[in-house]
């Protein structure tokens, strides 16, 4: 009971503990699939199409734990509102965690369990979102712009899970793919960027002196509109027109990387890993724009899924490790310092992103005798396993400074 009291003392403990385990488990599943292909065997025998299962785990199975752990901690601070009720975040964690466990079980038994798992996770998600909205409504702060956008993106994520569950029951891959598209472009990517817009200038201003805070108001409304245009081009099979939306997004990302002092951030490692992750937004959208222009030129070349993985691994996974490291250190009473292990693990994620991009380039589809996509997965595991071994136990132990939380 003492350990349970410590584990449930703050929402980030429970949520980020589950997320840290999922960082490893979800990639172990995908690595097993890639190894089976490499050895000449057929794909894993599971109850869903392998690519759809991988997509769901990456979008809905890992990062939402970190998202809820972070937002349940910061919403009251950002808006000077009431704390998230312990009973609500514990219930949300238990439902989402049960859904994750049942999802793996269902993959190897029957897709009825997978559907039930998604619905369980949806229920826990909805409970967490409802509690965040309660804090949002009760908070007296006059400025809640970021939180309004975040609420919408969390709601879209919940809708995406329902669509995925419907896709499983109807056995229609199009519905499952629609859920993954919504999860990427309507939930996870805009949410991560909105948090970055809120926090990166603030974090930078606390350690870089002098520093000018830049938070352009146009960024938040422009983001979903341009993402909607990108998705519309994909849905309508107008891939060669995507550059009309991807180029402005790339310019926005690279502009903010410069204005937020990317180079100066290397003065402080814990800040630099956040800025490096954000840099992938501009780079990833630039790759999408290049891919679109290659299609426009009808030269027979394509970047495949390289741009998507630049965003998914470089930006989302990189930002998650960086932000979770900062939150976990600060809220456990430890110094806000990225030691060599954290530094190398975050660089490992960026290396994994680079190698995964190379997997879609004909000249580098195989490196060191291995399929490059498998090599990228192994680098991911080599990066997140030591990170998880470092941070997962922290969530189970009392703060080192003796404070509550």
mmCIF file of C-alpha atoms in Angstrom:
data_model
loop_
_atom_site.group_PDB
_atom_site.id
_atom_site.type_symbol
_atom_site.label_atom_id
_atom_site.label_comp_id
_atom_site.label_asym_id
_atom_site.label_seq_id
_atom_site.Cartn_x
_atom_site.Cartn_y
_atom_site.Cartn_z
ATOM 1 C CA UNK A 1 0.000 0.000 0.000
ATOM 2 C CA UNK A 2 2.921 2.341 0.658
ATOM 3 C CA UNK A 3 4.234 1.763 -2.864
ATOM 4 C CA UNK A 4 0.720 2.261 -4.270
ATOM 5 C CA UNK A 5 0.404 5.556 -2.363
ATOM 6 C CA UNK A 6 3.686 6.733 -3.849
ATOM 7 C CA UNK A 7 2.762 5.547 -7.352
ATOM 8 C CA UNK A 8 -0.598 7.360 -7.247
ATOM 9 C CA UNK A 9 0.727 10.540 -5.616
ATOM 10 C CA UNK A 10 0.752 12.455 -8.928
ATOM 11 C CA UNK A 11 -0.745 11.830 -12.370
ATOM 12 C CA UNK A 12 2.555 11.974 -14.215
ATOM 13 C CA UNK A 13 3.866 9.021 -12.184
ATOM 14 C CA UNK A 14 1.216 6.550 -13.335
ATOM 15 C CA UNK A 15 0.853 7.769 -16.887
ATOM 16 C CA UNK A 16 4.542 8.142 -17.704
ATOM 17 C CA UNK A 17 5.347 4.789 -16.103
ATOM 18 C CA UNK A 18 2.927 3.116 -18.524
ATOM 19 C CA UNK A 19 4.238 5.219 -21.408
ATOM 20 C CA UNK A 20 7.852 4.287 -20.660
ATOM 21 C CA UNK A 21 6.959 0.586 -20.789
ATOM 22 C CA UNK A 22 5.043 1.084 -24.029
ATOM 23 C CA UNK A 23 8.055 2.801 -25.601
ATOM 24 C CA UNK A 24 9.758 -0.587 -25.349
ATOM 25 C CA UNK A 25 6.860 -3.034 -25.809
ATOM 26 C CA UNK A 26 5.397 -1.440 -28.944
ATOM 27 C CA UNK A 27 8.789 -1.480 -30.655
ATOM 28 C CA UNK A 28 9.506 -5.035 -29.521
ATOM 29 C CA UNK A 29 6.324 -6.056 -31.335
ATOM 30 C CA UNK A 30 7.341 -4.205 -34.497
ATOM 31 C CA UNK A 31 10.933 -5.464 -34.327
ATOM 32 C CA UNK A 32 9.651 -9.042 -34.071
ATOM 33 C CA UNK A 33 7.654 -8.444 -37.247
ATOM 34 C CA UNK A 34 10.663 -7.001 -39.067
ATOM 35 C CA UNK A 35 12.888 -9.873 -37.916
ATOM 36 C CA UNK A 36 10.335 -12.386 -39.192
ATOM 37 C CA UNK A 37 10.428 -10.720 -42.617
ATOM 38 C CA UNK A 38 14.224 -10.544 -42.575
ATOM 39 C CA UNK A 39 14.502 -14.271 -41.886
ATOM 40 C CA UNK A 40 12.225 -15.035 -44.803
ATOM 41 C CA UNK A 41 9.205 -15.954 -42.719
ATOM 42 C CA UNK A 42 5.722 -14.586 -43.269
ATOM 43 C CA UNK A 43 4.407 -11.745 -41.152
ATOM 44 C CA UNK A 44 3.376 -12.366 -37.567
ATOM 45 C CA UNK A 45 0.096 -14.218 -37.292
ATOM 46 C CA UNK A 46 -2.120 -11.646 -35.587
ATOM 47 C CA UNK A 47 -5.774 -10.676 -35.731
ATOM 48 C CA UNK A 48 -5.220 -7.293 -37.418
ATOM 49 C CA UNK A 49 -3.236 -6.220 -40.465
ATOM 50 C CA UNK A 50 0.282 -5.764 -39.111
ATOM 51 C CA UNK A 51 0.677 -2.228 -40.425
ATOM 52 C CA UNK A 52 -2.614 -1.141 -38.812
ATOM 53 C CA UNK A 53 -1.633 -2.694 -35.474
ATOM 54 C CA UNK A 54 1.765 -0.969 -35.630
ATOM 55 C CA UNK A 55 0.142 2.349 -36.509
ATOM 56 C CA UNK A 56 -2.352 2.117 -33.659
ATOM 57 C CA UNK A 57 0.316 1.263 -31.101
ATOM 58 C CA UNK A 58 2.520 4.139 -32.212
ATOM 59 C CA UNK A 59 -0.231 6.766 -32.300
ATOM 60 C CA UNK A 60 -2.631 5.670 -29.564
ATOM 61 C CA UNK A 61 -0.656 3.142 -27.531
ATOM 62 C CA UNK A 62 2.479 5.037 -26.443
ATOM 63 C CA UNK A 63 2.380 8.806 -26.509
ATOM 64 C CA UNK A 64 -1.103 9.469 -25.028
ATOM 65 C CA UNK A 65 0.200 8.274 -21.655
ATOM 66 C CA UNK A 66 2.870 10.967 -21.744
ATOM 67 C CA UNK A 67 0.349 13.514 -23.032
ATOM 68 C CA UNK A 68 -2.097 12.922 -20.186
ATOM 69 C CA UNK A 69 0.678 12.690 -17.595
ATOM 70 C CA UNK A 70 2.039 16.044 -18.751
ATOM 71 C CA UNK A 71 -1.265 17.891 -19.181
ATOM 72 C CA UNK A 72 -2.767 16.599 -15.930
ATOM 73 C CA UNK A 73 0.281 18.104 -14.238
ATOM 74 C CA UNK A 74 0.467 21.385 -16.131
ATOM 75 C CA UNK A 75 -3.182 22.387 -16.689
ATOM 76 C CA UNK A 76 -3.632 23.505 -13.052
ATOM 77 C CA UNK A 77 -0.292 25.357 -13.182
ATOM 78 C CA UNK A 78 -0.874 27.028 -16.529
ATOM 79 C CA UNK A 79 -4.320 28.341 -15.619
ATOM 80 C CA UNK A 80 -4.034 28.588 -11.822
ATOM 81 C CA UNK A 81 -6.877 26.085 -11.614
ATOM 82 C CA UNK A 82 -7.824 23.213 -9.301
ATOM 83 C CA UNK A 83 -5.716 20.077 -9.227
ATOM 84 C CA UNK A 84 -6.791 17.024 -11.193
ATOM 85 C CA UNK A 85 -8.740 14.776 -8.821
ATOM 86 C CA UNK A 86 -6.723 11.736 -7.782
ATOM 87 C CA UNK A 87 -9.654 9.348 -8.161
ATOM 88 C CA UNK A 88 -10.129 10.506 -11.767
ATOM 89 C CA UNK A 89 -6.539 10.182 -12.931
ATOM 90 C CA UNK A 90 -6.179 6.813 -11.205
ATOM 91 C CA UNK A 91 -9.357 5.551 -12.908
ATOM 92 C CA UNK A 92 -8.205 6.955 -16.248
ATOM 93 C CA UNK A 93 -4.848 5.209 -15.897
ATOM 94 C CA UNK A 94 -6.361 1.872 -14.897
ATOM 95 C CA UNK A 95 -8.791 1.853 -17.825
ATOM 96 C CA UNK A 96 -6.163 2.902 -20.376
ATOM 97 C CA UNK A 97 -3.636 0.468 -18.930
ATOM 98 C CA UNK A 98 -6.125 -2.407 -19.015
ATOM 99 C CA UNK A 99 -6.869 -1.492 -22.627
ATOM 100 C CA UNK A 100 -3.175 -1.668 -23.531
ATOM 101 C CA UNK A 101 -2.741 -5.090 -21.931
ATOM 102 C CA UNK A 102 -5.888 -6.440 -23.588
ATOM 103 C CA UNK A 103 -4.781 -5.034 -26.962
ATOM 104 C CA UNK A 104 -1.647 -7.210 -26.976
ATOM 105 C CA UNK A 105 -3.671 -10.220 -25.842
ATOM 106 C CA UNK A 106 -6.236 -9.651 -28.582
ATOM 107 C CA UNK A 107 -3.584 -9.343 -31.286
ATOM 108 C CA UNK A 108 -2.654 -12.986 -30.751
ATOM 109 C CA UNK A 109 -6.083 -14.425 -29.896
ATOM 110 C CA UNK A 110 -9.199 -12.749 -31.289
ATOM 111 C CA UNK A 111 -9.994 -9.275 -32.570
ATOM 112 C CA UNK A 112 -13.025 -9.098 -30.276
ATOM 113 C CA UNK A 113 -10.505 -8.513 -27.506
ATOM 114 C CA UNK A 114 -8.779 -5.864 -29.607
ATOM 115 C CA UNK A 115 -12.088 -4.028 -30.036
ATOM 116 C CA UNK A 116 -12.752 -4.272 -26.303
ATOM 117 C CA UNK A 117 -9.225 -3.013 -25.634
ATOM 118 C CA UNK A 118 -9.714 0.052 -27.819
ATOM 119 C CA UNK A 119 -13.046 0.809 -26.153
ATOM 120 C CA UNK A 120 -11.476 0.416 -22.696
ATOM 121 C CA UNK A 121 -8.725 2.811 -23.643
ATOM 122 C CA UNK A 122 -11.308 5.192 -25.104
ATOM 123 C CA UNK A 123 -13.227 5.129 -21.809
ATOM 124 C CA UNK A 124 -10.115 5.941 -19.794
ATOM 125 C CA UNK A 125 -9.157 8.611 -22.319
ATOM 126 C CA UNK A 126 -12.624 10.189 -22.108
ATOM 127 C CA UNK A 127 -12.504 10.206 -18.323
ATOM 128 C CA UNK A 128 -9.116 11.921 -18.387
ATOM 129 C CA UNK A 129 -10.292 14.448 -20.969
ATOM 130 C CA UNK A 130 -13.404 15.201 -18.936
ATOM 131 C CA UNK A 131 -11.249 15.894 -15.883
ATOM 132 C CA UNK A 132 -8.936 18.161 -17.853
ATOM 133 C CA UNK A 133 -11.966 20.028 -19.153
ATOM 134 C CA UNK A 134 -13.240 20.423 -15.570
ATOM 135 C CA UNK A 135 -9.930 22.044 -14.619
ATOM 136 C CA UNK A 136 -10.127 24.199 -17.744
ATOM 137 C CA UNK A 137 -13.651 25.401 -16.933
ATOM 138 C CA UNK A 138 -12.919 26.086 -13.273
ATOM 139 C CA UNK A 139 -9.607 27.879 -13.773
ATOM 140 C CA UNK A 140 -9.783 31.675 -13.343
ATOM 141 C CA UNK A 141 -7.065 32.485 -15.917
ATOM 142 C CA UNK A 142 -8.198 34.886 -18.621
ATOM 143 C CA UNK A 143 -5.820 33.475 -21.251
ATOM 144 C CA UNK A 144 -6.602 29.860 -22.185
ATOM 145 C CA UNK A 145 -5.853 29.835 -25.913
ATOM 146 C CA UNK A 146 -3.407 26.930 -25.901
ATOM 147 C CA UNK A 147 -5.679 24.861 -23.704
ATOM 148 C CA UNK A 148 -8.659 25.393 -26.034
ATOM 149 C CA UNK A 149 -6.698 23.964 -28.943
ATOM 150 C CA UNK A 150 -5.371 21.114 -26.819
ATOM 151 C CA UNK A 151 -8.906 20.184 -25.709
ATOM 152 C CA UNK A 152 -9.996 19.920 -29.338
ATOM 153 C CA UNK A 153 -7.005 17.789 -30.320
ATOM 154 C CA UNK A 154 -7.628 15.420 -27.392
ATOM 155 C CA UNK A 155 -11.267 15.129 -28.461
ATOM 156 C CA UNK A 156 -10.209 14.298 -32.028
ATOM 157 C CA UNK A 157 -7.929 11.603 -30.645
ATOM 158 C CA UNK A 158 -10.881 10.046 -28.819
ATOM 159 C CA UNK A 159 -12.923 10.141 -32.034
ATOM 160 C CA UNK A 160 -10.056 8.436 -33.854
ATOM 161 C CA UNK A 161 -10.099 5.571 -31.374
ATOM 162 C CA UNK A 162 -13.822 5.040 -31.920
ATOM 163 C CA UNK A 163 -13.282 4.998 -35.679
ATOM 164 C CA UNK A 164 -10.532 2.410 -35.263
ATOM 165 C CA UNK A 165 -12.825 0.214 -33.158
ATOM 166 C CA UNK A 166 -15.505 0.484 -35.842
ATOM 167 C CA UNK A 167 -12.929 -0.461 -38.462
ATOM 168 C CA UNK A 168 -12.039 -3.618 -36.550
ATOM 169 C CA UNK A 169 -15.645 -4.739 -36.208
ATOM 170 C CA UNK A 170 -16.502 -3.934 -39.834
ATOM 171 C CA UNK A 171 -13.253 -5.558 -41.036
ATOM 172 C CA UNK A 172 -12.740 -2.522 -43.268
ATOM 173 C CA UNK A 173 -9.095 -1.332 -43.420
ATOM 174 C CA UNK A 174 -10.207 2.064 -44.762
ATOM 175 C CA UNK A 175 -11.805 2.949 -41.418
ATOM 176 C CA UNK A 176 -8.696 1.869 -39.523
ATOM 177 C CA UNK A 177 -6.483 3.905 -41.846
ATOM 178 C CA UNK A 178 -8.782 6.918 -41.394
ATOM 179 C CA UNK A 179 -8.365 6.574 -37.622
ATOM 180 C CA UNK A 180 -4.592 6.535 -38.012
ATOM 181 C CA UNK A 181 -4.674 9.596 -40.267
ATOM 182 C CA UNK A 182 -6.822 11.448 -37.741
ATOM 183 C CA UNK A 183 -4.564 10.295 -34.906
ATOM 184 C CA UNK A 184 -1.491 11.727 -36.624
ATOM 185 C CA UNK A 185 -2.744 14.951 -38.223
ATOM 186 C CA UNK A 186 -5.711 15.751 -35.992
ATOM 187 C CA UNK A 187 -4.428 14.680 -32.605
ATOM 188 C CA UNK A 188 -0.797 13.870 -31.887
ATOM 189 C CA UNK A 189 1.139 16.124 -34.251
ATOM 190 C CA UNK A 190 -0.819 19.374 -33.663
ATOM 191 C CA UNK A 191 -0.966 18.659 -29.925
ATOM 192 C CA UNK A 192 2.804 18.227 -29.671
ATOM 193 C CA UNK A 193 3.398 21.417 -31.645
ATOM 194 C CA UNK A 194 0.914 23.389 -29.549
ATOM 195 C CA UNK A 195 2.689 22.268 -26.367
ATOM 196 C CA UNK A 196 6.032 23.213 -27.949
ATOM 197 C CA UNK A 197 4.659 26.668 -28.844
ATOM 198 C CA UNK A 198 3.589 27.090 -25.216
ATOM 199 C CA UNK A 199 6.664 25.678 -23.477
ATOM 200 C CA UNK A 200 9.845 25.954 -25.582
ATOM 201 C CA UNK A 201 10.095 29.765 -25.419
ATOM 202 C CA UNK A 202 9.293 29.623 -21.696
ATOM 203 C CA UNK A 203 11.923 26.976 -20.944
ATOM 204 C CA UNK A 204 14.466 28.870 -23.058
ATOM 205 C CA UNK A 205 13.781 32.169 -21.299
ATOM 206 C CA UNK A 206 14.558 30.622 -17.906
ATOM 207 C CA UNK A 207 18.119 29.600 -18.794
ATOM 208 C CA UNK A 208 19.239 31.693 -21.792
ATOM 209 C CA UNK A 209 19.972 35.302 -20.859
ATOM 210 C CA UNK A 210 19.116 37.616 -22.530
ATOM 211 C CA UNK A 211 16.291 35.930 -24.414
ATOM 212 C CA UNK A 212 13.335 37.306 -26.348
ATOM 213 C CA UNK A 213 10.174 35.199 -26.070
ATOM 214 C CA UNK A 214 8.593 34.637 -29.506
ATOM 215 C CA UNK A 215 5.113 33.090 -29.580
ATOM 216 C CA UNK A 216 3.404 34.260 -32.779
ATOM 217 C CA UNK A 217 -0.389 34.272 -32.484
ATOM 218 C CA UNK A 218 -0.814 33.120 -36.089
ATOM 219 C CA UNK A 219 0.875 29.771 -35.434
ATOM 220 C CA UNK A 220 -1.983 28.123 -33.518
ATOM 221 C CA UNK A 221 -4.808 28.736 -36.044
ATOM 222 C CA UNK A 222 -2.554 28.242 -39.089
ATOM 223 C CA UNK A 223 -1.460 24.801 -37.931
ATOM 224 C CA UNK A 224 -4.800 22.932 -38.133
ATOM 225 C CA UNK A 225 -5.832 24.718 -41.334
ATOM 226 C CA UNK A 226 -2.651 23.734 -43.160
ATOM 227 C CA UNK A 227 -2.791 20.186 -41.777
ATOM 228 C CA UNK A 228 -6.376 19.924 -43.021
ATOM 229 C CA UNK A 229 -5.204 20.966 -46.488
ATOM 230 C CA UNK A 230 -2.431 18.359 -46.408
ATOM 231 C CA UNK A 231 -4.874 15.601 -45.417
ATOM 232 C CA UNK A 232 -7.423 16.726 -48.016
ATOM 233 C CA UNK A 233 -4.790 16.341 -50.749
ATOM 234 C CA UNK A 234 -4.072 12.816 -49.566
ATOM 235 C CA UNK A 235 -7.740 11.832 -49.332
ATOM 236 C CA UNK A 236 -8.456 13.218 -52.804
ATOM 237 C CA UNK A 237 -5.310 11.584 -54.255
ATOM 238 C CA UNK A 238 -3.876 15.020 -55.080
ATOM 239 C CA UNK A 239 -0.492 14.213 -53.617
ATOM 240 C CA UNK A 240 1.347 16.405 -56.108
ATOM 241 C CA UNK A 241 -0.479 19.468 -54.718
ATOM 242 C CA UNK A 242 0.502 18.874 -51.102
ATOM 243 C CA UNK A 243 3.436 21.256 -51.401
ATOM 244 C CA UNK A 244 0.964 24.155 -51.282
ATOM 245 C CA UNK A 245 0.419 23.286 -47.615
ATOM 246 C CA UNK A 246 3.672 21.531 -46.762
ATOM 247 C CA UNK A 247 5.986 24.373 -47.782
ATOM 248 C CA UNK A 248 4.294 26.917 -45.470
ATOM 249 C CA UNK A 249 4.397 24.380 -42.624
ATOM 250 C CA UNK A 250 8.095 23.735 -43.227
ATOM 251 C CA UNK A 251 8.766 27.471 -43.299
ATOM 252 C CA UNK A 252 6.847 27.941 -40.028
ATOM 253 C CA UNK A 253 8.848 25.228 -38.302
ATOM 254 C CA UNK A 254 12.273 26.356 -39.505
ATOM 255 C CA UNK A 255 11.437 30.001 -38.755
ATOM 256 C CA UNK A 256 10.543 29.184 -35.151
ATOM 257 C CA UNK A 257 13.618 26.981 -34.722
ATOM 258 C CA UNK A 258 15.748 29.992 -35.617
ATOM 259 C CA UNK A 259 13.746 32.513 -33.563
ATOM 260 C CA UNK A 260 13.689 30.201 -30.546
ATOM 261 C CA UNK A 261 17.523 30.102 -30.624
ATOM 262 C CA UNK A 262 18.222 26.508 -31.606
ATOM 263 C CA UNK A 263 22.001 27.032 -31.659
ATOM 264 C CA UNK A 264 22.098 28.812 -28.295
ATOM 265 C CA UNK A 265 20.080 25.997 -26.736
ATOM 266 C CA UNK A 266 23.196 23.792 -26.830
ATOM 267 C CA UNK A 267 24.450 25.753 -23.854
ATOM 268 C CA UNK A 268 22.056 23.594 -21.783
ATOM 269 C CA UNK A 269 21.620 19.941 -22.768
ATOM 270 C CA UNK A 270 18.129 19.573 -21.289
ATOM 271 C CA UNK A 271 17.006 22.507 -23.415
ATOM 272 C CA UNK A 272 18.881 21.417 -26.533
ATOM 273 C CA UNK A 273 17.107 18.046 -26.727
ATOM 274 C CA UNK A 274 13.757 19.876 -26.832
ATOM 275 C CA UNK A 275 14.904 22.208 -29.615
ATOM 276 C CA UNK A 276 16.423 19.351 -31.612
ATOM 277 C CA UNK A 277 13.127 17.483 -31.497
ATOM 278 C CA UNK A 278 11.208 20.552 -32.661
ATOM 279 C CA UNK A 279 13.626 21.023 -35.574
ATOM 280 C CA UNK A 280 12.225 17.806 -37.061
ATOM 281 C CA UNK A 281 8.906 19.582 -37.658
ATOM 282 C CA UNK A 282 10.439 21.913 -40.230
ATOM 283 C CA UNK A 283 12.606 19.147 -41.699
ATOM 284 C CA UNK A 284 9.756 16.637 -41.902
ATOM 285 C CA UNK A 285 7.390 19.044 -43.642
ATOM 286 C CA UNK A 286 10.201 20.014 -46.021
ATOM 287 C CA UNK A 287 10.565 16.332 -46.920
ATOM 288 C CA UNK A 288 6.811 16.139 -47.533
ATOM 289 C CA UNK A 289 7.075 19.186 -49.813
ATOM 290 C CA UNK A 290 9.999 17.647 -51.727
ATOM 291 C CA UNK A 291 8.058 14.409 -52.144
ATOM 292 C CA UNK A 292 5.086 16.347 -53.495
ATOM 293 C CA UNK A 293 7.267 18.259 -55.980
ATOM 294 C CA UNK A 294 8.869 14.998 -57.148
ATOM 295 C CA UNK A 295 5.389 13.719 -57.949
ATOM 296 C CA UNK A 296 4.592 16.988 -59.711
ATOM 297 C CA UNK A 297 7.668 16.596 -61.890
ATOM 298 C CA UNK A 298 6.629 12.992 -62.681
ATOM 299 C CA UNK A 299 10.250 11.870 -62.454
ATOM 300 C CA UNK A 300 9.465 8.471 -60.976
ATOM 301 C CA UNK A 301 11.099 9.230 -57.632
ATOM 302 C CA UNK A 302 9.374 9.291 -54.258
ATOM 303 C CA UNK A 303 10.396 9.583 -50.620
ATOM 304 C CA UNK A 304 7.830 7.011 -49.526
ATOM 305 C CA UNK A 305 7.147 7.110 -45.795
ATOM 306 C CA UNK A 306 10.380 8.921 -44.960
ATOM 307 C CA UNK A 307 8.684 12.297 -44.243
ATOM 308 C CA UNK A 308 6.099 10.635 -41.982
ATOM 309 C CA UNK A 309 8.800 8.946 -39.913
ATOM 310 C CA UNK A 310 10.786 12.173 -39.708
ATOM 311 C CA UNK A 311 7.801 13.604 -37.851
ATOM 312 C CA UNK A 312 6.815 10.452 -35.984
ATOM 313 C CA UNK A 313 10.256 9.481 -34.698
ATOM 314 C CA UNK A 314 12.265 12.700 -34.843
ATOM 315 C CA UNK A 315 9.614 15.143 -33.627
ATOM 316 C CA UNK A 316 7.077 13.142 -31.617
ATOM 317 C CA UNK A 317 9.326 10.490 -30.058
ATOM 318 C CA UNK A 318 12.189 12.953 -29.630
ATOM 319 C CA UNK A 319 9.962 15.570 -27.999
ATOM 320 C CA UNK A 320 8.390 12.931 -25.763
ATOM 321 C CA UNK A 321 11.718 11.718 -24.397
ATOM 322 C CA UNK A 322 12.962 15.273 -23.916
ATOM 323 C CA UNK A 323 9.808 16.588 -22.234
ATOM 324 C CA UNK A 324 9.303 13.467 -20.093
ATOM 325 C CA UNK A 325 12.917 13.684 -18.926
ATOM 326 C CA UNK A 326 12.432 17.282 -17.810
ATOM 327 C CA UNK A 327 9.105 16.597 -16.078
ATOM 328 C CA UNK A 328 10.372 13.441 -14.382
ATOM 329 C CA UNK A 329 13.540 15.077 -13.073
ATOM 330 C CA UNK A 330 11.800 18.228 -11.866
ATOM 331 C CA UNK A 331 8.851 16.489 -10.230
ATOM 332 C CA UNK A 332 11.026 13.936 -8.451
ATOM 333 C CA UNK A 333 13.129 16.633 -6.788
ATOM 334 C CA UNK A 334 16.184 15.944 -8.945
ATOM 335 C CA UNK A 335 18.329 18.612 -10.640
ATOM 336 C CA UNK A 336 17.150 19.714 -14.088
ATOM 337 C CA UNK A 337 20.230 18.368 -15.814
ATOM 338 C CA UNK A 338 20.433 16.001 -18.786
ATOM 339 C CA UNK A 339 23.276 13.649 -17.908
ATOM 340 C CA UNK A 340 25.178 11.617 -20.475
ATOM 341 C CA UNK A 341 22.617 8.806 -20.503
ATOM 342 C CA UNK A 342 19.663 11.116 -21.246
ATOM 343 C CA UNK A 343 21.732 13.018 -23.805
ATOM 344 C CA UNK A 344 22.771 9.850 -25.653
ATOM 345 C CA UNK A 345 19.285 8.310 -25.527
ATOM 346 C CA UNK A 346 17.773 11.403 -27.135
ATOM 347 C CA UNK A 347 20.476 11.483 -29.789
ATOM 348 C CA UNK A 348 19.752 7.804 -30.386
ATOM 349 C CA UNK A 349 16.149 8.671 -31.234
ATOM 350 C CA UNK A 350 17.366 11.230 -33.768
ATOM 351 C CA UNK A 351 19.720 8.652 -35.265
ATOM 352 C CA UNK A 352 16.810 6.202 -35.468
ATOM 353 C CA UNK A 353 14.829 8.842 -37.381
ATOM 354 C CA UNK A 354 17.685 9.422 -39.828
ATOM 355 C CA UNK A 355 18.152 5.698 -40.438
ATOM 356 C CA UNK A 356 14.408 5.185 -40.912
ATOM 357 C CA UNK A 357 14.388 7.994 -43.491
ATOM 358 C CA UNK A 358 17.254 6.230 -45.269
ATOM 359 C CA UNK A 359 15.106 3.085 -45.436
ATOM 360 C CA UNK A 360 12.963 4.737 -48.118
ATOM 361 C CA UNK A 361 15.928 5.769 -50.275
ATOM 362 C CA UNK A 362 16.959 3.043 -52.774
ATOM 363 C CA UNK A 363 20.709 3.432 -52.207
ATOM 364 C CA UNK A 364 20.398 3.008 -48.428
ATOM 365 C CA UNK A 365 17.577 0.508 -48.034
ATOM 366 C CA UNK A 366 20.118 -1.947 -46.637
ATOM 367 C CA UNK A 367 22.979 -1.017 -44.321
ATOM 368 C CA UNK A 368 25.526 -3.240 -42.564
ATOM 369 C CA UNK A 369 23.814 -6.323 -43.989
ATOM 370 C CA UNK A 370 20.437 -5.482 -42.457
ATOM 371 C CA UNK A 371 17.270 -3.912 -43.889
ATOM 372 C CA UNK A 372 17.557 -0.274 -42.856
ATOM 373 C CA UNK A 373 14.046 -0.242 -41.412
ATOM 374 C CA UNK A 374 15.077 -3.063 -39.032
ATOM 375 C CA UNK A 375 18.250 -1.203 -38.114
ATOM 376 C CA UNK A 376 16.177 1.889 -37.252
ATOM 377 C CA UNK A 377 13.964 -0.190 -34.956
ATOM 378 C CA UNK A 378 17.008 -1.677 -33.200
ATOM 379 C CA UNK A 379 18.471 1.791 -32.661
ATOM 380 C CA UNK A 380 15.112 2.916 -31.212
ATOM 381 C CA UNK A 381 15.199 0.009 -28.747
ATOM 382 C CA UNK A 382 18.837 0.685 -27.872
ATOM 383 C CA UNK A 383 17.802 4.257 -27.055
ATOM 384 C CA UNK A 384 14.573 3.744 -25.101
ATOM 385 C CA UNK A 385 15.501 0.635 -23.078
ATOM 386 C CA UNK A 386 18.193 2.419 -21.000
ATOM 387 C CA UNK A 387 15.976 5.506 -20.761
ATOM 388 C CA UNK A 388 13.128 3.383 -19.408
ATOM 389 C CA UNK A 389 15.430 1.580 -16.991
ATOM 390 C CA UNK A 390 16.505 4.975 -15.679
ATOM 391 C CA UNK A 391 13.114 6.675 -15.385
ATOM 392 C CA UNK A 392 10.512 3.951 -14.777
ATOM 393 C CA UNK A 393 11.781 3.256 -11.230
ATOM 394 C CA UNK A 394 11.644 6.998 -10.445
ATOM 395 C CA UNK A 395 7.851 6.937 -10.798
ATOM 396 C CA UNK A 396 7.671 4.242 -8.103
ATOM 397 C CA UNK A 397 9.827 6.012 -5.535
ATOM 398 C CA UNK A 398 9.210 9.030 -3.279
ATOM 399 C CA UNK A 399 10.675 12.386 -4.262
ATOM 400 C CA UNK A 400 14.308 12.690 -3.249
ATOM 401 C CA UNK A 401 13.670 16.107 -1.664
ATOM 402 C CA UNK A 402 11.002 14.727 0.685
ATOM 403 C CA UNK A 403 8.163 16.798 -0.806
ATOM 404 C CA UNK A 404 4.797 15.348 -1.760
ATOM 405 C CA UNK A 405 3.833 14.582 -5.339
#
